Structure formats: structure tokens, C-alpha cells
PDB file of C-alpha atoms in Angstrom:
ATOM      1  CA  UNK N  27     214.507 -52.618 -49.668  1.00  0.00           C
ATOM      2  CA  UNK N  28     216.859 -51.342 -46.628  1.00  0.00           C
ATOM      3  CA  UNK N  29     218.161 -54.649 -46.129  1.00  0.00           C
ATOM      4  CA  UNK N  30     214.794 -56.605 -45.157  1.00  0.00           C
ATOM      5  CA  UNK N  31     216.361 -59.959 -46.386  1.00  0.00           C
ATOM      6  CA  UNK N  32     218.543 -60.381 -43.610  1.00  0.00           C
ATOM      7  CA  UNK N  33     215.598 -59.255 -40.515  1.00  0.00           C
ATOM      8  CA  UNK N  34     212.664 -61.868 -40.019  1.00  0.00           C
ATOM      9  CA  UNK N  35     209.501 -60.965 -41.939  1.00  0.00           C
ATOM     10  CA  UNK N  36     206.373 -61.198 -40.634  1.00  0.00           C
ATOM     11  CA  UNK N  37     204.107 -64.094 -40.194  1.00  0.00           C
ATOM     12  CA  UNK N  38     200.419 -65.057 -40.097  1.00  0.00           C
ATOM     13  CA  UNK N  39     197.634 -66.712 -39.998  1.00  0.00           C
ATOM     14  CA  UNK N  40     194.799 -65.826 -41.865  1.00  0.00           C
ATOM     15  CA  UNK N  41     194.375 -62.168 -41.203  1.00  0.00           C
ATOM     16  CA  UNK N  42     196.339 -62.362 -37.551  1.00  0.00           C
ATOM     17  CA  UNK N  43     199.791 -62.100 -37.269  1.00  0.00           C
ATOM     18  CA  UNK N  44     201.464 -64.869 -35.668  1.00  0.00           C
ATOM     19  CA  UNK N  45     204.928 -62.706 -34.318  1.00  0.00           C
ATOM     20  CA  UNK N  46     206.683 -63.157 -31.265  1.00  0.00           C
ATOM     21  CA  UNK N  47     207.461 -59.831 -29.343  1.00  0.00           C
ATOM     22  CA  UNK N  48     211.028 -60.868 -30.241  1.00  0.00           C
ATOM     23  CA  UNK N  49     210.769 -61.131 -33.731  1.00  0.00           C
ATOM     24  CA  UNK N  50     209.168 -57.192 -33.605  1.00  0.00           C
ATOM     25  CA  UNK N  51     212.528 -56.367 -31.817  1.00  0.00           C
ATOM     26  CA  UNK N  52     215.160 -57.968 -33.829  1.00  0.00           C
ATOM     27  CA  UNK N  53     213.254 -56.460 -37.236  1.00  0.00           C
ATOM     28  CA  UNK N  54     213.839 -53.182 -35.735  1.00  0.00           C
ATOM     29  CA  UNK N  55     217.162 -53.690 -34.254  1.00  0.00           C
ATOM     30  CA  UNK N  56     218.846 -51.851 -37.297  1.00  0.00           C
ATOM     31  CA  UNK N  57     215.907 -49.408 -38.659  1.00  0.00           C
ATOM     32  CA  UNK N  58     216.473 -45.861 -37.475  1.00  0.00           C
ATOM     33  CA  UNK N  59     212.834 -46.046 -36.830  1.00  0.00           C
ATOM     34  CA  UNK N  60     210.377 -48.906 -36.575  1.00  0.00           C
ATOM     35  CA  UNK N  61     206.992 -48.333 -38.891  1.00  0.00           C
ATOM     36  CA  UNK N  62     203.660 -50.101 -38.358  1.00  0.00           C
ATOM     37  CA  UNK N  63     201.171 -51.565 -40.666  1.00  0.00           C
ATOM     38  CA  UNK N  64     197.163 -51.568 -39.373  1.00  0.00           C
ATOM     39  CA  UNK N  65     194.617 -52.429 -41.877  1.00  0.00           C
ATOM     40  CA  UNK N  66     191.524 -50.985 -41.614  1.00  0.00           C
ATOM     41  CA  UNK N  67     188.655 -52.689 -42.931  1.00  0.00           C
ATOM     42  CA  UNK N  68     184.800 -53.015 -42.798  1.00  0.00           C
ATOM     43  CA  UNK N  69     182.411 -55.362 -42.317  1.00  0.00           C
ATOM     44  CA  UNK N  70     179.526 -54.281 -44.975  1.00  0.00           C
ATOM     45  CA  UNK N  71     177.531 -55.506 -47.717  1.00  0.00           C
ATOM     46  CA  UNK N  72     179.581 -56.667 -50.978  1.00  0.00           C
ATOM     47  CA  UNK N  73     176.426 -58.007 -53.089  1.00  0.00           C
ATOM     48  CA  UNK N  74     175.369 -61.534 -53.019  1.00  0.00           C
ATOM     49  CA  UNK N  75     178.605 -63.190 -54.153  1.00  0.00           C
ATOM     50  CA  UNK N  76     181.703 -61.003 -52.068  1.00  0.00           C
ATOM     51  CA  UNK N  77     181.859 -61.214 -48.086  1.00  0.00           C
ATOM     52  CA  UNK N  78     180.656 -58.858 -45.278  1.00  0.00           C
ATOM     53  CA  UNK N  79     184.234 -58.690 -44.798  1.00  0.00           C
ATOM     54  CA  UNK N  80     185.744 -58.060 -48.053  1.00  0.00           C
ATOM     55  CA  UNK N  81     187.326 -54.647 -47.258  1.00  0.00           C
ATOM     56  CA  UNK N  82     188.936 -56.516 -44.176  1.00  0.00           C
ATOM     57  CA  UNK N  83     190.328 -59.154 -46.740  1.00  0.00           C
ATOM     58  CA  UNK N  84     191.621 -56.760 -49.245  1.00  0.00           C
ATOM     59  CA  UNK N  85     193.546 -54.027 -46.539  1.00  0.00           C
ATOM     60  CA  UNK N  86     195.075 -57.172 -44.784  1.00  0.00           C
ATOM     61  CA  UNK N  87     196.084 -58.644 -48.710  1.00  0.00           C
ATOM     62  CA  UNK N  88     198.161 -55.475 -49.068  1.00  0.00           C
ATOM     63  CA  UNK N  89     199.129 -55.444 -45.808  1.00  0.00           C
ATOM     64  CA  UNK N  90     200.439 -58.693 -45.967  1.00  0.00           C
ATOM     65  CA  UNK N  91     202.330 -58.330 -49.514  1.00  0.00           C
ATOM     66  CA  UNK N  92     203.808 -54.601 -47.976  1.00  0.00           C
ATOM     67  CA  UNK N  93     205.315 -56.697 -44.978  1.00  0.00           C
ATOM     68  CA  UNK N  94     206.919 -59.350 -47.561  1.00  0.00           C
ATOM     69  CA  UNK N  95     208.903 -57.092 -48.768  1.00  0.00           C
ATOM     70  CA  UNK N  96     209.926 -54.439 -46.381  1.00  0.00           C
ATOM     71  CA  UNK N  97     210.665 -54.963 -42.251  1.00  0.00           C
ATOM     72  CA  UNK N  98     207.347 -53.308 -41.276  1.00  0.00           C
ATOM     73  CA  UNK N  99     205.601 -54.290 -37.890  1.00  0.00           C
ATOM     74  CA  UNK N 100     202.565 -56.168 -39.413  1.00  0.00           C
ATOM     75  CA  UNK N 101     199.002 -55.610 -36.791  1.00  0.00           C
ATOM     76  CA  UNK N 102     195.505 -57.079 -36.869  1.00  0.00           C
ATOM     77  CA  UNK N 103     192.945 -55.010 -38.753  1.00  0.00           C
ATOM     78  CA  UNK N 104     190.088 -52.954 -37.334  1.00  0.00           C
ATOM     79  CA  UNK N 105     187.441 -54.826 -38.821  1.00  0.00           C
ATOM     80  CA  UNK N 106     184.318 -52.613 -38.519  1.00  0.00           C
ATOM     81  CA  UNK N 107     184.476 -49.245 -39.693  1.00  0.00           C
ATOM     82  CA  UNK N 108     181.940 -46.218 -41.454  1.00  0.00           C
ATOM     83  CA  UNK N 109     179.381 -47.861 -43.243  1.00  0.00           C
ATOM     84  CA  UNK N 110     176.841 -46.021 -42.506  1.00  0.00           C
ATOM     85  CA  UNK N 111     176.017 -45.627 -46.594  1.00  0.00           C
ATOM     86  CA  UNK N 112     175.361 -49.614 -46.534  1.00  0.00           C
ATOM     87  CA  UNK N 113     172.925 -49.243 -43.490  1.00  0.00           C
ATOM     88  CA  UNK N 114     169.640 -50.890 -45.412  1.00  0.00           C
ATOM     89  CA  UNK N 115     171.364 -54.560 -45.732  1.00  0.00           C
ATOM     90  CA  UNK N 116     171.142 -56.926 -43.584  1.00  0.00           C
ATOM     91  CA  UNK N 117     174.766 -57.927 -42.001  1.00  0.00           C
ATOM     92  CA  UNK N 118     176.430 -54.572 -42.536  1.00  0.00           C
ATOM     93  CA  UNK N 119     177.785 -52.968 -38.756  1.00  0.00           C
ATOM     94  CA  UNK N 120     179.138 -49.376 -38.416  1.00  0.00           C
ATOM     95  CA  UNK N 121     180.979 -47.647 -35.767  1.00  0.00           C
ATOM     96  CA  UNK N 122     181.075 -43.704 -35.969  1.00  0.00           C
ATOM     97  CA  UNK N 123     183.923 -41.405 -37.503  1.00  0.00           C
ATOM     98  CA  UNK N 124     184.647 -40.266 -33.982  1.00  0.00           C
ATOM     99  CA  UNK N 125     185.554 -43.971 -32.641  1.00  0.00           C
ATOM    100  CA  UNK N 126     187.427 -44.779 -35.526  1.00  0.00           C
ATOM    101  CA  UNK N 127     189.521 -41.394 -35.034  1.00  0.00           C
ATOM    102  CA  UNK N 128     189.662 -42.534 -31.628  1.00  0.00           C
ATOM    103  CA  UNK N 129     190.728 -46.187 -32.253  1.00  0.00           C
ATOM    104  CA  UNK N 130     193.363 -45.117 -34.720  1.00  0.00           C
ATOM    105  CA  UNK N 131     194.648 -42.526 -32.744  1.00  0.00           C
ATOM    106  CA  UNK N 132     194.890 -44.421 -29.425  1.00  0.00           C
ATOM    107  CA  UNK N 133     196.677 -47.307 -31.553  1.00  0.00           C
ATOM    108  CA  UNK N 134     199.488 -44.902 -32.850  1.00  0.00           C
ATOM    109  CA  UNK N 135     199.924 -43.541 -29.130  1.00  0.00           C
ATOM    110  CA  UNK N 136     200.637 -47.259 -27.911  1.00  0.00           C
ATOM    111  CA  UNK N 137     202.583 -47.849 -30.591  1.00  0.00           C
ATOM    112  CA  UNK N 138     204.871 -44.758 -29.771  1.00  0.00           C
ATOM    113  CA  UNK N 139     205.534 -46.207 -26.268  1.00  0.00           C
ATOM    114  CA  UNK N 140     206.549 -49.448 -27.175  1.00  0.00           C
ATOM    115  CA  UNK N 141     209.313 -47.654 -29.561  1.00  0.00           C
ATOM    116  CA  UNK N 142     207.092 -47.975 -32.903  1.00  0.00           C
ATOM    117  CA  UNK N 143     207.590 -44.524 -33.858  1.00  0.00           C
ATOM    118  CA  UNK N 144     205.505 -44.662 -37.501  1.00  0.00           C
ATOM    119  CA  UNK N 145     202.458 -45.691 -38.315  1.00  0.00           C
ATOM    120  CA  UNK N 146     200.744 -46.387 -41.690  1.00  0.00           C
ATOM    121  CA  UNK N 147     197.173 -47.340 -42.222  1.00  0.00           C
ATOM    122  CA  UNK N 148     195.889 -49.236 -45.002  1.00  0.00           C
ATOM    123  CA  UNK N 149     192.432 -47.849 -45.763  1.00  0.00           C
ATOM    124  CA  UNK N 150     190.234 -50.896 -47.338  1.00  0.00           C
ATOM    125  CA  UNK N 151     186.958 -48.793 -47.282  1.00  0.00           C
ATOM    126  CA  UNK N 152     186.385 -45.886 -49.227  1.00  0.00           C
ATOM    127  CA  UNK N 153     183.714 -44.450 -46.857  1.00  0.00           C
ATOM    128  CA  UNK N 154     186.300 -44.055 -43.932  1.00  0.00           C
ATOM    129  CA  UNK N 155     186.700 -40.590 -44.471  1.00  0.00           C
ATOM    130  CA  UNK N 156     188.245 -39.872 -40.819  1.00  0.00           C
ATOM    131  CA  UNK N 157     191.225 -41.645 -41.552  1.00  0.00           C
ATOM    132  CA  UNK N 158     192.723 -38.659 -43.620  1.00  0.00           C
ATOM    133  CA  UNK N 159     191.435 -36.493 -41.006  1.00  0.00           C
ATOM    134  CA  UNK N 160     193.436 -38.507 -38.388  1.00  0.00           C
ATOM    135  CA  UNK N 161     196.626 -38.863 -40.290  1.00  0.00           C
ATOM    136  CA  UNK N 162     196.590 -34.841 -40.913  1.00  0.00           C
ATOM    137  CA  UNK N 163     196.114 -33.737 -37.121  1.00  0.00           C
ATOM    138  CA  UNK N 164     198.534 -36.502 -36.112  1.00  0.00           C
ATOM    139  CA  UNK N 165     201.389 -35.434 -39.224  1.00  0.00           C
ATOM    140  CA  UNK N 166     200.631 -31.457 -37.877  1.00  0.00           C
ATOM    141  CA  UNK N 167     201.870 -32.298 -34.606  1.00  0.00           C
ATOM    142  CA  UNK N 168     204.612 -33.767 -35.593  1.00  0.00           C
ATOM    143  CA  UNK N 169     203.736 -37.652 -35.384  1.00  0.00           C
ATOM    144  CA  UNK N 170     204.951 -39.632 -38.096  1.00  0.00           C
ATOM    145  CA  UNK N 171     201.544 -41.365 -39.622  1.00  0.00           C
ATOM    146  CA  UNK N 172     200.695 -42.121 -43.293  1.00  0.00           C
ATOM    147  CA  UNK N 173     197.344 -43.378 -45.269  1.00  0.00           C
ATOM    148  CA  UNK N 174     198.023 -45.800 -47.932  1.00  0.00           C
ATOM    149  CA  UNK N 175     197.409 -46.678 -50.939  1.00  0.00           C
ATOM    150  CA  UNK N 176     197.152 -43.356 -52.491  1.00  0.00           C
ATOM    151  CA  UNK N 177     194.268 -42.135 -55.220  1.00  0.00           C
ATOM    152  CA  UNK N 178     197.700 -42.522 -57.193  1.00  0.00           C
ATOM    153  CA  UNK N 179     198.951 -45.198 -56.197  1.00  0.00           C
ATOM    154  CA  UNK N 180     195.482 -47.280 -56.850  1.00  0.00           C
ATOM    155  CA  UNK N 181     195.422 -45.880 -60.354  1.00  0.00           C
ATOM    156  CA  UNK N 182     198.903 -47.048 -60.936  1.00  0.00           C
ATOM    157  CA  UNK N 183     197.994 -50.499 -59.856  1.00  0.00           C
ATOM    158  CA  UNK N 184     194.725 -50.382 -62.383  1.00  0.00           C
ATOM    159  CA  UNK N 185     196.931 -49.271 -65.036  1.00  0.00           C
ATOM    160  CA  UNK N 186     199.872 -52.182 -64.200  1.00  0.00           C
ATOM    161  CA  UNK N 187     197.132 -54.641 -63.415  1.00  0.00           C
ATOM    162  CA  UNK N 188     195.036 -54.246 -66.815  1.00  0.00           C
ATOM    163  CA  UNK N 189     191.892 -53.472 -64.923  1.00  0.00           C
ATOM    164  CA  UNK N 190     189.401 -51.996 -67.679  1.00  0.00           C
ATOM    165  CA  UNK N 191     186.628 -50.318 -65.243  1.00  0.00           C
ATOM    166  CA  UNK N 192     187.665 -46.453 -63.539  1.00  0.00           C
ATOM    167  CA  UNK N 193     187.773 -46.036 -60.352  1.00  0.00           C
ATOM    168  CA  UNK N 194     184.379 -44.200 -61.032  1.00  0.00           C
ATOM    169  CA  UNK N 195     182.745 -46.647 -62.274  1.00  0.00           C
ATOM    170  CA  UNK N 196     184.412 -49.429 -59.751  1.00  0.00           C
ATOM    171  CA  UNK N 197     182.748 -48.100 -56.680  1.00  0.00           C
ATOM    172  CA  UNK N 198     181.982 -51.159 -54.898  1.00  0.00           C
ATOM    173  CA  UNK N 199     181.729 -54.681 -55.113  1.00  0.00           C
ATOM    174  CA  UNK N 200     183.561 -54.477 -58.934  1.00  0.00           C
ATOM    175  CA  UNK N 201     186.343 -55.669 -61.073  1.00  0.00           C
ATOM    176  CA  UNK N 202     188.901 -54.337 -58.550  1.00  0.00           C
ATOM    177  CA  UNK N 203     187.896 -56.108 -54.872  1.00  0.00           C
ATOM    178  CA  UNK N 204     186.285 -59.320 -56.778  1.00  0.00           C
ATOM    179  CA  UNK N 205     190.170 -59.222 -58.556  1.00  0.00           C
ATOM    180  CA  UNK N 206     191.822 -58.758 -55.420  1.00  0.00           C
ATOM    181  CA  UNK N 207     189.692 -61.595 -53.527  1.00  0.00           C
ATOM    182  CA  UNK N 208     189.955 -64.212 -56.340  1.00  0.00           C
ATOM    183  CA  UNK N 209     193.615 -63.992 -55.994  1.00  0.00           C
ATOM    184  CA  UNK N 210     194.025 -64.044 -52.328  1.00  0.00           C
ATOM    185  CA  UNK N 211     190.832 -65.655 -50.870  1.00  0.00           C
ATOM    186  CA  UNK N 212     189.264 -67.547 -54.231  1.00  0.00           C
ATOM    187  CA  UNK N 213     187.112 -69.711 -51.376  1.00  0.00           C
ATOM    188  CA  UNK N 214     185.747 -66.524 -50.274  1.00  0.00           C
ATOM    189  CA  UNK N 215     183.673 -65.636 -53.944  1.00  0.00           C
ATOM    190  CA  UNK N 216     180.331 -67.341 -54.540  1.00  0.00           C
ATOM    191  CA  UNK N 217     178.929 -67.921 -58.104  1.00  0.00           C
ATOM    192  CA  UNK N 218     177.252 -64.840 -59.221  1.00  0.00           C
ATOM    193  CA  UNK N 219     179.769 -62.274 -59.715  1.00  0.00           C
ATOM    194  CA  UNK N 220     180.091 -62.886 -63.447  1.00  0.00           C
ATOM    195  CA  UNK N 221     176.502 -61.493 -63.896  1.00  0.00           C
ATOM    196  CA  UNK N 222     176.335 -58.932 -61.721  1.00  0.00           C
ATOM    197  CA  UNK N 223     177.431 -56.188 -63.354  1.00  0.00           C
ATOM    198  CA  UNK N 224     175.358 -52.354 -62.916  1.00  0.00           C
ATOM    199  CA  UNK N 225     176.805 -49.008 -63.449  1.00  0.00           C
ATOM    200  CA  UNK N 226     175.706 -45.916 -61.725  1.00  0.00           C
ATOM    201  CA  UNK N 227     178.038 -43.325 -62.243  1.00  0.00           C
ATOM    202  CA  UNK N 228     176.254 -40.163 -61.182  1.00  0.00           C
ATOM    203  CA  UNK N 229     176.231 -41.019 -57.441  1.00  0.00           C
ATOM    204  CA  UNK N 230     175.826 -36.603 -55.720  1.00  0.00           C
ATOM    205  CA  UNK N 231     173.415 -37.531 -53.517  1.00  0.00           C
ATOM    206  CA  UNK N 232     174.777 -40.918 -51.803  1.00  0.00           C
ATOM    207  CA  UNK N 233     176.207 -39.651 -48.450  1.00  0.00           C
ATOM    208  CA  UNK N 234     172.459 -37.846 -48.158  1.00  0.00           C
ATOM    209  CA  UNK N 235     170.591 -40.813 -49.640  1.00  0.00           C
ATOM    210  CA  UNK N 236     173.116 -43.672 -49.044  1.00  0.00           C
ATOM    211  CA  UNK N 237     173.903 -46.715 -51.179  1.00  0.00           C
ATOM    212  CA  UNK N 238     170.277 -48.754 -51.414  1.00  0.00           C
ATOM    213  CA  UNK N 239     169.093 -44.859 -53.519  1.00  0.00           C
ATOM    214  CA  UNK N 240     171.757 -46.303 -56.489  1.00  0.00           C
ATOM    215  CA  UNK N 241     171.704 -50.146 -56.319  1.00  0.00           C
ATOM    216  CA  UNK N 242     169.563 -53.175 -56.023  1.00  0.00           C
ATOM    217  CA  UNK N 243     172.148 -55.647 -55.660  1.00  0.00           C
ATOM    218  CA  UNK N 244     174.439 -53.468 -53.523  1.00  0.00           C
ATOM    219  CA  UNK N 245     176.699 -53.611 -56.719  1.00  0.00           C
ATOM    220  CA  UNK N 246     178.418 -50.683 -58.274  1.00  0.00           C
ATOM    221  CA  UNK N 247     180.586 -51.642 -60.594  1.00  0.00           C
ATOM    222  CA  UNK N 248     181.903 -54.939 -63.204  1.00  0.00           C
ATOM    223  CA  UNK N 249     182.723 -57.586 -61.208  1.00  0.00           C
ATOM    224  CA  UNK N 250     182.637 -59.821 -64.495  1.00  0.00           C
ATOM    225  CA  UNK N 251     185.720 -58.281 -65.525  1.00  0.00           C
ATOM    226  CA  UNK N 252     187.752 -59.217 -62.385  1.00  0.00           C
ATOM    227  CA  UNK N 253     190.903 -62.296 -62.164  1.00  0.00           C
ATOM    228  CA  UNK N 254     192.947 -63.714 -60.013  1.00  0.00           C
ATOM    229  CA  UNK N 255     195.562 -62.323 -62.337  1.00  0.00           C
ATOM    230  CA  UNK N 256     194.315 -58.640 -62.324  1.00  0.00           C
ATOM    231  CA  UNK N 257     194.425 -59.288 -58.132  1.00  0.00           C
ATOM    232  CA  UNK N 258     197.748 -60.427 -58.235  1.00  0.00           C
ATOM    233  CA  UNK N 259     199.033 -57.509 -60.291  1.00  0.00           C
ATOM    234  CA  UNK N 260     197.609 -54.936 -58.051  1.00  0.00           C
ATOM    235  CA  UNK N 261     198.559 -56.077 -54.814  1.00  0.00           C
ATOM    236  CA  UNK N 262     202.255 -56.452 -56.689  1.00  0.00           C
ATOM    237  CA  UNK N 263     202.170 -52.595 -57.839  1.00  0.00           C
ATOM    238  CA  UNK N 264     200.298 -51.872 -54.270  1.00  0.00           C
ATOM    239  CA  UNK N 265     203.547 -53.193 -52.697  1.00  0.00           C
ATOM    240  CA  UNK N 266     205.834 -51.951 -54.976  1.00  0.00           C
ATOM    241  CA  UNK N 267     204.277 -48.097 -54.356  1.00  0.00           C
ATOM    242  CA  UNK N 268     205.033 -48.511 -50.122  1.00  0.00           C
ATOM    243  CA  UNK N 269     208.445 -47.734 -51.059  1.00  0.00           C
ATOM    244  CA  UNK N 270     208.284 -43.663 -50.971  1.00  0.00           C
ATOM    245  CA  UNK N 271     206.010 -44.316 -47.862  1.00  0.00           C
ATOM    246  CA  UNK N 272     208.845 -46.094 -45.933  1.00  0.00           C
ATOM    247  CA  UNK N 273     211.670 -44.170 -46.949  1.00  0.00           C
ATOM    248  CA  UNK N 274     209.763 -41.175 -45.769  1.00  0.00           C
ATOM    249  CA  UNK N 275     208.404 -42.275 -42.236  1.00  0.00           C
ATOM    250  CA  UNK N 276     212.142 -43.478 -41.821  1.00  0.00           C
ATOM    251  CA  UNK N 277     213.556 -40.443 -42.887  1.00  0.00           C
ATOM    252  CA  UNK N 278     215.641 -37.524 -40.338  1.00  0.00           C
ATOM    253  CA  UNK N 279     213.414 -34.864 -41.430  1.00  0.00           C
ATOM    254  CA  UNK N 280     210.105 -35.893 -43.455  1.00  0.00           C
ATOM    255  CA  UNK N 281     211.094 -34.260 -46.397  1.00  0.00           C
ATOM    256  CA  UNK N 282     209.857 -34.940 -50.108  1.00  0.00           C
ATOM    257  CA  UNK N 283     212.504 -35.035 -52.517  1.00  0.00           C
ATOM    258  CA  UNK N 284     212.312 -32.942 -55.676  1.00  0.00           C
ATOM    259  CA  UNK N 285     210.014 -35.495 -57.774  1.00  0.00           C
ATOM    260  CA  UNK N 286     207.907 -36.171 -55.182  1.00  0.00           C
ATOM    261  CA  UNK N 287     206.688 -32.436 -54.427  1.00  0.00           C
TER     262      UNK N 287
END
């Protein structure tokens, strides 16, 4: 993992990193080029047992577990995002595509004149659609910014972690975020989640009718089926996947090899 032993990894507390501007300088005194780490979150409804915040919790889990094992520069998340789909409950707070371009965006430049030169963004909300769009004007102009984890790399994580719902089915508040929370932030789940199962699969018209059109409970998914174990297992294939991303953001030219193309 390019030598990360031997640099000093990242620290925190809770979901705020607790570096020194020194520590960000010696972990990049060897790298041919310094990559970031912002998770992006939300702050929306997760049913009656998950968190307002559980997108926040699960982007700054992989965060965390991508900056144990490689020298990344590990930032705070954004913490309210597009959630406009989860507008009818109570609690839920959106900010529009255009901000969040513009947050993300302004972030990278800053990061670029402090000598961060890459940027990845770990997307814990399905519904932030403008983060692809910002990654793919930034890339076309020759900035060096990523979105992770992948449609792939998520399905490799199900597969590794044993999770038994698709990612169809799993839309929200399921098997994979309840997993994911019960392994990093078990104080976080109330009672409830073992019973709140509900399935709605056919979901065309929820960007026109939004969320409350398909759900009750503001559930979409199994959260029954969800472990600390199945949360541990992702977040260990989610890490484990961020190697291709580094290599390339630290590469000369930004090339793919051959099996990657």
C-alpha cells in the first residue's frame, strides 16, 4: 500500500479529523502526489430506527477504513446534501445540486493550492446525482478527482459481505446502511429495524413523485437482514477496492491499465 506503514495515518474523533497541519505534510512528504478524502453525506430520513445522519455515518465509516490503510488526507464530511426525494419527513434538510457542485468544486480548488493535487469523494447518498457531474467536468479539464465507491465496487462488497438483498431492492434504510451502522455506530440503531422490512421495487416515478409516493415508514428495503458482521465485511472490501483509485490519481499520466479498460 505505497509504503503507508512508515507515514502517520490519520486520526479522529468521531466524524472530525483530529490532524495537525504537520502530520498532512510529512504523509505527503514521499507521495508523488497528495490525494484527499471528503465524505459526502446527508442529513435525511432513515425510518424510525436509523439516524437523520446515517449517510454522514456510513461515507465517513469508509472514509475512515480508506485512510487506515493508505496515506490519504482524511477531511470532514459535507453533511447536508440532495434530499429533496425525502422532503415530506420531518428532520430531513436539502441543499440544491448547484451548491453541492459548488461546495465540492470550491473544496478541490483549495485543496490544489495547499499542494493536495487529488481529490476523491465518498458519495454516502444515492440521490447526489451532481457529484458525477462534478467529478466529469473537473477530470475533462484535467483535474485529478474521483467518486467512490463504484456501482462495482458496492456489489463486490455485497457479494464479499454475504448481504442477501440487491441493490434494487436495498434502496434505503435496508440490510446494507443498518449493516454498516451496527458495525461502526451500534449506539446509533434503535429497536425496530428487525421488523421493518417493505419492498417496493418498481420505483419510475420517484424523482417526479418522491419517496413518501413508495413508503410509509420511509423504508425501502430489509433491514432485518443486516449485522455488524455484514458491516464489517463491506467497509473491509470498500477499502480494499480504493486501491485502483489511488494508484490512478497518483499516477504520471491517468491511464487505465489493460484490465481495467
Amino acid at each position: 500500500m505505497s509504503g503507508s506503514e512508515t507515514r502517520p495515518k490519520p486520526t479522529a474523533h468521531g466524524p472530525l479529523p483530529a490532524d495537525t497541519t504537520q502530520d498532512v505534510r510529512a504523509r505527503g512528504a514521499d507521495l508523488s502526489r497528495q490525494v484527499a478524502v471528503l465524505p459526502v453525506g446527508s442529513f435525511e430520513q432513515h425510518g424510525p430506527y436509523l439516524p437523520l445522519a446515517t449517510d454522514t455515518l456510513v461515507a465517513c465509516a469508509i472514509a475512515r477504513r480508506i485512510a487506515d490503510a493508505y496515506p490519504v488526507h482524511l477531511l470532514p464530511p459535507v453533511t447536508i446534501s440532495c434530499s429533496h426525494e425525502h422532503a415530506a419527513w420531518p428532520g430531513t434538510v436539502s441543499i440544491s445540486s448547484v451548491t453541492l457542485h459548488a461546495v465540492v468544486r470550491d473544496i478541490a480548488d483549495s485543496l490544489r493550492r495547499s499542494g493536495v493535487e487529488a481529490l476523491v469523494v465518498v458519495n454516502g447518498h444515492g440521490g447526489n446525482y451532481a457529484l458525477g457531474n462534478v467529478v466529469q467536468e473537473s477530470s475533462a479539464r484535467g483535474e485529478r478527482l474521483a467518486l467512490f465507491p463504484a456501482a462495482e465496487d458496492w456489489q463486490t462488497a455485497l457479494d464479499a459481505a454475504g448481504v442477501r438483498t440487491s441493490p434494487l431492492t436495498d434502496m434505503h434504510a435496508g440490510e446494507i446502511e443498518t449493516s454498516i451502522l451496527l458495525h461502526a455506530h451500534p449506539e446509533m440503531v434503535r429497536a425496530g429495524y428487525e421488523s421493518a422490512d417493505f419492498v417496493a421495487d418498481d420505483r419510475r416515478h420517484l424523482l417526479t413523485a418522491g419517496m413518501s409516493a413508495y413508503t410509509e415508514s420511509g423504508v425501502i428495503g430489509r433491514p432485518s437482514l443486516g449485522s455488524a458482521e455484514k458491516g464489517e465485511e463491506l467497509l473491509n472490501s470498500l477499502a480494499a477496492a480504493f486501491g485502483p483509485y489511488f494508484s490512478l490519481l497518483t499516477s504520471e499520466d491517468l491511464g487505465l491499465p489493460e484490465s481495467r479498460r
